[in-house]
mmCIF file of C-alpha atoms in Angstrom:
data_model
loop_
_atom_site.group_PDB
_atom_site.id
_atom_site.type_symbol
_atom_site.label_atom_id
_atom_site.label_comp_id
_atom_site.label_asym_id
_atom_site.label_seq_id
_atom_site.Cartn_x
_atom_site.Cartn_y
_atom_site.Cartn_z
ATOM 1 C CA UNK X 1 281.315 -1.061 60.371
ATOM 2 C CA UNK X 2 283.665 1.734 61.024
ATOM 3 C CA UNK X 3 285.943 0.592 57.524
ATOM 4 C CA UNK X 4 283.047 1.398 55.752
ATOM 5 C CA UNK X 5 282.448 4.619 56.706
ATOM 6 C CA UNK X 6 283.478 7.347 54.099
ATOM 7 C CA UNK X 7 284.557 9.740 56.937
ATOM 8 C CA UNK X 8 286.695 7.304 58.558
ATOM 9 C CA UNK X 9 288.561 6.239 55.450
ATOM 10 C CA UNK X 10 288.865 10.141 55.033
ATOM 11 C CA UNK X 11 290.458 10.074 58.340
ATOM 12 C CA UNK X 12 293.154 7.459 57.453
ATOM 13 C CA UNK X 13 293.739 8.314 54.228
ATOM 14 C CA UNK X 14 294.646 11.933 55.822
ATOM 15 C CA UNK X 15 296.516 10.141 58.444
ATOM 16 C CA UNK X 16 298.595 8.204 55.936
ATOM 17 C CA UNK X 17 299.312 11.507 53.895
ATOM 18 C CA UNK X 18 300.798 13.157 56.845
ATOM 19 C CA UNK X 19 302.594 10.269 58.312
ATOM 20 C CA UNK X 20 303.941 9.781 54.895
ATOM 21 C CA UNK X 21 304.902 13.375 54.514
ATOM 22 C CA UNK X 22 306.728 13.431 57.924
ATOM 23 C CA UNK X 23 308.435 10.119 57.566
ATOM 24 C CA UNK X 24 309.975 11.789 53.987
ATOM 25 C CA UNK X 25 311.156 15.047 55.545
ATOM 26 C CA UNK X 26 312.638 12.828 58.318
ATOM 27 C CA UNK X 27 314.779 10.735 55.961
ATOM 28 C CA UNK X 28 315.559 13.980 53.710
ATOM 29 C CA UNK X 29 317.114 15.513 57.073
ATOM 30 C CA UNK X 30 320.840 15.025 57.371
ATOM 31 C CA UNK X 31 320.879 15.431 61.370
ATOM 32 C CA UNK X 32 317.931 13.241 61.743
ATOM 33 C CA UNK X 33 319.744 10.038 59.970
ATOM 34 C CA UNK X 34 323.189 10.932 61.392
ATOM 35 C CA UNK X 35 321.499 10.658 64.619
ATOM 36 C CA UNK X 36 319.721 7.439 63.586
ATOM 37 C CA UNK X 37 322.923 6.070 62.732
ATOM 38 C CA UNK X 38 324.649 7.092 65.541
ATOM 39 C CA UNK X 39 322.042 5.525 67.377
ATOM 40 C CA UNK X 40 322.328 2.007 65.778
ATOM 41 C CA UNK X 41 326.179 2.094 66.045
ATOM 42 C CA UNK X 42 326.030 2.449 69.623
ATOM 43 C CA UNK X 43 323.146 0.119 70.291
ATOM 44 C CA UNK X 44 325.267 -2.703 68.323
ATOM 45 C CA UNK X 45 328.496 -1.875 70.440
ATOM 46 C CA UNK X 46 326.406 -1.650 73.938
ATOM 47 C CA UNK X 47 324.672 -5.712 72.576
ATOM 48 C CA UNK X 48 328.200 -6.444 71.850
ATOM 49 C CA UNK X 49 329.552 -5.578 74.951
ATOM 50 C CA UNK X 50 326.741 -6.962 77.008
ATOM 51 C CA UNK X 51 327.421 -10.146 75.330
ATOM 52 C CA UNK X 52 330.938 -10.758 76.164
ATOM 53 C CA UNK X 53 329.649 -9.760 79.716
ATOM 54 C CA UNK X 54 327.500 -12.017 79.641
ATOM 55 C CA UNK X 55 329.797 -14.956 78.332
ATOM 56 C CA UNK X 56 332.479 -13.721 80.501
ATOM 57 C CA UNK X 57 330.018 -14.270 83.982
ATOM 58 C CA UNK X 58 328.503 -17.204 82.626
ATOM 59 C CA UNK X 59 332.028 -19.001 82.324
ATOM 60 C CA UNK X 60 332.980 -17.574 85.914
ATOM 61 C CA UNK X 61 329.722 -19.210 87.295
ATOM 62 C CA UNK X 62 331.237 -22.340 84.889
ATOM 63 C CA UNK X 63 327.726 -22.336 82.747
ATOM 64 C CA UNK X 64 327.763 -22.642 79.224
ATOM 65 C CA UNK X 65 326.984 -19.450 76.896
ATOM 66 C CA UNK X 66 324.530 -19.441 73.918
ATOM 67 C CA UNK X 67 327.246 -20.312 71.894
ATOM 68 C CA UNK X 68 328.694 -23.097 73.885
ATOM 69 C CA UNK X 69 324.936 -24.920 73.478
ATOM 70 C CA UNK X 70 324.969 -24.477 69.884
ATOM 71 C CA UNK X 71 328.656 -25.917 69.381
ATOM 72 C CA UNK X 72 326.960 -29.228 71.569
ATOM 73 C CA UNK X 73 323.960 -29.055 69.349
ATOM 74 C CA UNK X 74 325.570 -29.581 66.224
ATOM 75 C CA UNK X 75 327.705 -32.006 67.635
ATOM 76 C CA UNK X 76 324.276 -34.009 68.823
ATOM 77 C CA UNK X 77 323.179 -33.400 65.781
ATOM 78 C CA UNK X 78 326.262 -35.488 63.422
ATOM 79 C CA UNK X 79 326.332 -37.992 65.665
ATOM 80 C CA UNK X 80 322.717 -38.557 65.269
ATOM 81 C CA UNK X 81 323.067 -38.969 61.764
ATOM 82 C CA UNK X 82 326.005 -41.006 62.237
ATOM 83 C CA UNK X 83 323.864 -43.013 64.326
ATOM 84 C CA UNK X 84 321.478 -43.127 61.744
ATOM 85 C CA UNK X 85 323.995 -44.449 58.959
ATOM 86 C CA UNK X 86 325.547 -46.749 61.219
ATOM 87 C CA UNK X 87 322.358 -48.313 62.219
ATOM 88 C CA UNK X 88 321.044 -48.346 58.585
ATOM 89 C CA UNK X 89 324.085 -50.253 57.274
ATOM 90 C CA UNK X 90 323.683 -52.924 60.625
ATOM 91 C CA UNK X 91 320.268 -53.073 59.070
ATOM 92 C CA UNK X 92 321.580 -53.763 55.852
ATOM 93 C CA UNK X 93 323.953 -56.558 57.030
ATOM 94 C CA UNK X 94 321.279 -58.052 59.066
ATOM 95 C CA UNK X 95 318.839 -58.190 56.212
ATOM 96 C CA UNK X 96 321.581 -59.679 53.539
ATOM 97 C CA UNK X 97 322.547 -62.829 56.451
ATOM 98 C CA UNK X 98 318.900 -63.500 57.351
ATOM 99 C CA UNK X 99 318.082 -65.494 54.250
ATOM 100 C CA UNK X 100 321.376 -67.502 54.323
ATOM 101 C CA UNK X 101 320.048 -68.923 57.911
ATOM 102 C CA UNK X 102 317.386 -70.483 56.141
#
């Protein structure tokens, strides 16, 4: 109802305009991206050095960290398809002896 009304579409289509408009002189503005930058620079380091925290009590409290889970994981995950292999070739062997029994 209200997305067909011609004075709401005004309304957005003003709204996008000036959000555009802003969002330009923003990203034109030296200061403003330096700070943005800044910003994202220090946000990595503080998520870097929350993560070694993090890892760093975890292995005090002798739990494993994200990363120790995914090392396991993959490990799970080749011997699974060694599994696999192994019990496809057992298959294989099984299958080739059964008709000399008969």
């Amino acid at each position: 109802m209200l997305k067909n009304n011609p004075v709401m579409k005004k309304l957005v289509e003003t709204g996008e305009e000036r959000v555009g408009k802003l969002a330009q002189q923003l990203l034109s503005n030296e200061k403003f991206v330096a700070a943005v930058q800044t910003l994202v620079s220090r946000s990595l380091s503080a998520k870097g050095t929350l993560d070694s925290a993090l890892r760093s009590a975890l292995s005090a409290m002798n739990l494993p960290s994200t990363a120790d889970l995914e090392q396991l994981r993959s490990k799970v995950d080749d011997l699974e398809r060694l599994l696999a292999s192994v019990e496809s070739k057992v298959d294989t062997l099984v299958a080739q002896k059964a008709p000399s029994k008969k």
